[in-house]
Coordinates of C-alpha atoms in Angstrom, one line a residue:
X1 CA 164.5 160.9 100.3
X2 CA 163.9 162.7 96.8
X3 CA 160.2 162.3 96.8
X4 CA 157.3 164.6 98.5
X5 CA 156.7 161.4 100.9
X6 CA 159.5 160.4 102.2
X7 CA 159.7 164.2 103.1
X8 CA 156.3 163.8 104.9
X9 CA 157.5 161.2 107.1
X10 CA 160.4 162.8 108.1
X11 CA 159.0 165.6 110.6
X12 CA 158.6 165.1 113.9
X13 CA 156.1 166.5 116.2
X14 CA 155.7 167.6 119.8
X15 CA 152.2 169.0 120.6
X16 CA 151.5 169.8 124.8
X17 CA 154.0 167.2 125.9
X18 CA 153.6 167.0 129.8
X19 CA 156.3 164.4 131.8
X20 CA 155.8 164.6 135.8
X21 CA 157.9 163.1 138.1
X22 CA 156.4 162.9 141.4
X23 CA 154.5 166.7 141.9
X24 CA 157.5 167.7 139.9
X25 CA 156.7 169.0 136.3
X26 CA 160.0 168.4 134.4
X27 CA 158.1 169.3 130.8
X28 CA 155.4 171.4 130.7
X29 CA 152.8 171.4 127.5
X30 CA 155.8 171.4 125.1
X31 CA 155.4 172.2 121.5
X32 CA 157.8 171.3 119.0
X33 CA 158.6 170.7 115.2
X34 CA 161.8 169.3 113.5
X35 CA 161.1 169.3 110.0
X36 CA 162.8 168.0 107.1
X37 CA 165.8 169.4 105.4
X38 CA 166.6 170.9 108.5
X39 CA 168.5 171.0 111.5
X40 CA 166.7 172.3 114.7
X41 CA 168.7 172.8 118.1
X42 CA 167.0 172.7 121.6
X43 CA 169.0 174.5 124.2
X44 CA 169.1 175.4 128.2
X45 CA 170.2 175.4 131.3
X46 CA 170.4 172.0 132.9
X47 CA 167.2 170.9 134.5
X48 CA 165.3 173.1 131.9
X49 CA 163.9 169.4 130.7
X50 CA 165.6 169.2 127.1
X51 CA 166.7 165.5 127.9
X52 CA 163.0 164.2 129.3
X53 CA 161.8 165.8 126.2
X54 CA 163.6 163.8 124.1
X55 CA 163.1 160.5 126.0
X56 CA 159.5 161.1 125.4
X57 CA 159.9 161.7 121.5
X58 CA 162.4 158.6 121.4
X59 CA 160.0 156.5 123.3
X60 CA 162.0 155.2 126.4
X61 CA 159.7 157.7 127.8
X62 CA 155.7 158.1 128.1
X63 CA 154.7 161.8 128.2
X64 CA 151.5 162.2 130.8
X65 CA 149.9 164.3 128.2
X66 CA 150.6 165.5 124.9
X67 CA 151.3 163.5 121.6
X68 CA 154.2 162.9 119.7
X69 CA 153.9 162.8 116.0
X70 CA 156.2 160.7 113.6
X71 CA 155.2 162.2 109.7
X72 CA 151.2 162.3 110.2
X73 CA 151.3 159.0 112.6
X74 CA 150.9 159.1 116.2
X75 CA 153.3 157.2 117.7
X76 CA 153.1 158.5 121.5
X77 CA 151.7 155.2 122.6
X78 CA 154.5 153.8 120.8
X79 CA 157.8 152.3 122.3
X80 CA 161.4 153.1 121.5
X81 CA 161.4 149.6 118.9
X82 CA 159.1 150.7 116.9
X83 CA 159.7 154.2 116.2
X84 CA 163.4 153.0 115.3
X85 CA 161.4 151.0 112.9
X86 CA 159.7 153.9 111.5
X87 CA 162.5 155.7 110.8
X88 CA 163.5 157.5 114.1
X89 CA 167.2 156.9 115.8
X90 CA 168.6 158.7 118.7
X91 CA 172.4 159.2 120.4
X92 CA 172.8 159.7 124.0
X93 CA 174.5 162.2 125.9
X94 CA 176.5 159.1 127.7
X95 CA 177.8 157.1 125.5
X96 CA 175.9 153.6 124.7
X97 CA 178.3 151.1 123.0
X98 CA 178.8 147.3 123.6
X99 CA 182.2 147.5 124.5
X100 CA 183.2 143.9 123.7
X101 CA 181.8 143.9 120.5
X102 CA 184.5 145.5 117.4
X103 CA 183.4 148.8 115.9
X104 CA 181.7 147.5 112.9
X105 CA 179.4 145.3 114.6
X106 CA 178.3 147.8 117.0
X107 CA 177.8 149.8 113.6
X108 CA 175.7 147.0 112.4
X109 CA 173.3 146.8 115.2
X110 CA 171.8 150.1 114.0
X111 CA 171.3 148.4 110.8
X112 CA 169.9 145.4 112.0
X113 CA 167.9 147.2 114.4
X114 CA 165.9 148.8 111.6
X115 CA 165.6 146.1 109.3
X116 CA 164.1 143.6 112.4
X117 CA 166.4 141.1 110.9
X118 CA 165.8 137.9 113.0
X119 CA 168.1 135.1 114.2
X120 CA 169.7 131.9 111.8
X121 CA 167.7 131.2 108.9
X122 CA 166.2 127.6 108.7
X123 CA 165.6 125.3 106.1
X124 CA 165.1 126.7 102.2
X125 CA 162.0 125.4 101.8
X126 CA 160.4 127.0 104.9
X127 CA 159.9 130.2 105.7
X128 CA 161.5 132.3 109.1
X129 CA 159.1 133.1 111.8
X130 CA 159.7 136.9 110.7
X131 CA 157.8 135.5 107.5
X132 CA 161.3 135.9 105.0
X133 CA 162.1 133.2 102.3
X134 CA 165.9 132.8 102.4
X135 CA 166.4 135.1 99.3
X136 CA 164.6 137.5 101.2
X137 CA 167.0 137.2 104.4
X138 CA 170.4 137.2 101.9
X139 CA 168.5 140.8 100.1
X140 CA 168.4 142.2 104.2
X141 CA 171.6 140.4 105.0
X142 CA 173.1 142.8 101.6
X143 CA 171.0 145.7 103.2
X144 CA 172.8 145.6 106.6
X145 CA 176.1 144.8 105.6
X146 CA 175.7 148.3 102.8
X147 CA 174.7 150.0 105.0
X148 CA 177.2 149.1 108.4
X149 CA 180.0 149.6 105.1
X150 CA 178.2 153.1 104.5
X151 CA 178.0 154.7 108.2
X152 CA 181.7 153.4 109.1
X153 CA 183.3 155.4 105.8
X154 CA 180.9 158.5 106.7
X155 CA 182.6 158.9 109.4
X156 CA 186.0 157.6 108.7
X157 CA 186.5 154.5 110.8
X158 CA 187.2 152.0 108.1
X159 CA 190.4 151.8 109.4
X160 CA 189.1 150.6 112.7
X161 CA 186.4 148.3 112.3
X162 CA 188.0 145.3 113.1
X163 CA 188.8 147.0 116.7
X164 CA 186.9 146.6 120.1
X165 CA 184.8 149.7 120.8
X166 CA 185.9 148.9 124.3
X167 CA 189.3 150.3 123.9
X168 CA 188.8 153.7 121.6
X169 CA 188.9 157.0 123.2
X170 CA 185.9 158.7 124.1
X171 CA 185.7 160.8 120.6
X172 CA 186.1 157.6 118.7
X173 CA 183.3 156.3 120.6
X174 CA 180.7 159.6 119.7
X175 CA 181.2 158.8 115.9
X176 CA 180.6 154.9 116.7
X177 CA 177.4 155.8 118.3
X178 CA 176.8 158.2 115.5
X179 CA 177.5 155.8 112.8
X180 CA 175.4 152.8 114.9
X181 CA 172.2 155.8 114.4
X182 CA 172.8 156.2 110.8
X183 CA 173.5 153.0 109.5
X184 CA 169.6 152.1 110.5
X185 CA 168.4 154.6 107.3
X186 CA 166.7 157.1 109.7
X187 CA 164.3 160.1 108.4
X188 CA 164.6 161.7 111.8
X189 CA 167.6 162.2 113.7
X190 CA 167.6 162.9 117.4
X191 CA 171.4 163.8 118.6
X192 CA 172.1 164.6 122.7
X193 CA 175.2 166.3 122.5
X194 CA 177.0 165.2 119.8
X195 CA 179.9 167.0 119.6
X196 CA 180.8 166.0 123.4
X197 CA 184.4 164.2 123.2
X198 CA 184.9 165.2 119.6
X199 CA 188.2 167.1 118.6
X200 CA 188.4 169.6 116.1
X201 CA 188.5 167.6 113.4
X202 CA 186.4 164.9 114.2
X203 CA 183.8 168.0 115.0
X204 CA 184.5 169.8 111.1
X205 CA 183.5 165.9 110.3
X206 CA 180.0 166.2 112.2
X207 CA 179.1 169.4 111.0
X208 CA 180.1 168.2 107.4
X209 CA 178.1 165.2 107.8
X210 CA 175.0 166.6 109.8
X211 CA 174.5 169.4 107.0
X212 CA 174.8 166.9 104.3
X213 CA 172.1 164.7 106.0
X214 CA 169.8 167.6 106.0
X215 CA 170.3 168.6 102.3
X216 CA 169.2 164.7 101.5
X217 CA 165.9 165.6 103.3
X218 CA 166.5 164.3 107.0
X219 CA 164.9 166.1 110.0
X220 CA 167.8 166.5 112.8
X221 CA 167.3 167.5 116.1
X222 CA 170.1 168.2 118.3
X223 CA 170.5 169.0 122.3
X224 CA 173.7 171.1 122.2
X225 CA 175.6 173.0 125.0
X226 CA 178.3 174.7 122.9
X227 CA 177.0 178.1 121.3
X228 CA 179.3 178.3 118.5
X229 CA 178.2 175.0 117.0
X230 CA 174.4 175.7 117.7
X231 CA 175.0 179.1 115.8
X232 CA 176.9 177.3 113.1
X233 CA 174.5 174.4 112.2
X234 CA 170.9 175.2 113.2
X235 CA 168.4 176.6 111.1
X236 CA 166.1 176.9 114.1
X237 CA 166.2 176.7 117.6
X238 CA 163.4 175.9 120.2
X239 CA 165.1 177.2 124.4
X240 CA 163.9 175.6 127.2
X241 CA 164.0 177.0 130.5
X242 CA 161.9 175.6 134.1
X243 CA 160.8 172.7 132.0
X244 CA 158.6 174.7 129.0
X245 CA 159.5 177.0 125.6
X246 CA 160.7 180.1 126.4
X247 CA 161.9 181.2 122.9
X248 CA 161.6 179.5 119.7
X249 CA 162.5 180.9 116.2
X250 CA 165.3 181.3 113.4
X251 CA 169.0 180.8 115.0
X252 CA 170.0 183.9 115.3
X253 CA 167.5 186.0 116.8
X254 CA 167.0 183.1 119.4
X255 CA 170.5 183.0 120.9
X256 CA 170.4 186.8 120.9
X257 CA 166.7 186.9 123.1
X258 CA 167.4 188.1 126.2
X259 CA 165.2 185.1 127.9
X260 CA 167.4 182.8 126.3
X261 CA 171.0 184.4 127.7
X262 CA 169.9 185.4 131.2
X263 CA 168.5 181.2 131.1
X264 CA 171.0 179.7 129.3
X265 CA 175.0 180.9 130.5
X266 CA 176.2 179.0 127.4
X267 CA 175.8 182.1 125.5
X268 CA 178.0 184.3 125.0

């Protein structure tokens, strides 16, 4: 993402988001912006709201109110499908892999997933119902296969590829997930507690690879519980507390607000 548009596309936008359940408010007239080049950490207590916010930016979720903006475009009336195809992926706090499938293919359906690649292609002289010529379906079959190749070496499970995801260990399992987001060429990157499960080392990895994604031009934003890393990798973060904002600001000076420790234990 070198040029000034790519750039442009790659900021996400929360303006009044509003998601009720029942007479319950969990998120109350949210704002929120994860710009490019940088990462951006929303933190709280549990039950502040930080995961029904991000449902409604991924789009599994419909705010009641409020829009959610993807570069300039609205996308809140948008589901979770097309924003992927826009250039938004998300992880999940619990672990979503396809268990029977090896590591590389559940890699590869994060590529495949952005590229809308469709089933068998038919005959050469006729085209796919996805409107592709065959040379145009070997080009995206290269695309996929790059990029699968790519997100596996980022975060060093070459070695396993050929394995079932079903029988890795739970950390082994995060970076799957993580590579599965990646290898789908995202300009925004939502993460729900990434470094859950991860050791030490597998953790230097993510912060290695998180930072480098945002030096490329990527917007990250990250739900995080563990202080340290928050302090460590965020160049801003946005604390929610009761379901709304309650601090928001450069790293530091949020995890040091007063709102923010008495709300959010985590601190210390």
């Amino acid at each position: 993402m070198s040029n000034s548009h790519d750039r442009a596309a790659a900021r996400l936008t929360a303006r009044g988001i509003v998601r009720r359940y029942g007479g319950i408010e969990a998120v109350g007239g949210v704002d929120l912006v994860a710009p490019p080049g940088r990462i951006t950490a929303l933190v709280g207590p549990n039950g502040a709201g930080k995961s029904t916010l991000f449902d409604c930016l991924a789009g599994t979720v419909r705010p009641d109110a409020g829009r959610v903006l993807l570069g300039g475009r609205d996308v809140t009336g948008l589901p979770a499908h097309r924003r992927v195809r826009l250039g938004l992926a998300r992880t999940f706090q619990q672990i979503a892999v396809f268990p029977t499938l090896s590591v590389a293919d559940n890699v590869r359906v994060g590529a495949e997933q952005r590229t809308g690649r469709a089933g068998p292609a038919g005959p050469a002289e006729a085209r796919t119902v996805t409107g592709q010529t065959l040379a145009e379906r070997t080009l995206t079959e290269r695309t996929v296969t790059e990029r699968t190749v790519g997100a596996l070496r980022l975060f060093g499970l070459q070695g396993l590829a050929a394995e079932p995801a079903g029988a890795q260990p739970t950390g082994v399992l995060r970076l799957v997930e993580l590579a599965r987001a990646l290898a789908g060429g995202p300009r925004v990157l939502l993460l729900d507690e990434p470094a859950a499960g991860l050791d030490a080392a597998q953790t230097a990895r993510l912060v290695s690879v998180l930072r480098g994604l945002a030096e490329r031009g990527m917007a990250l934003l990250l739900v995080e519980h563990d202080a340290e890393l928050v302090a460590e990798l965020a160049d801003t973060v946005y604390a929610m507390a009761g379901g709304r904002m309650v601090a928001a600001g450069p790293t530091a000076t949020v995890l040091a607000d007063p709102r923010v420790t008495r709300a959010w234990g985590a601190v210390g």
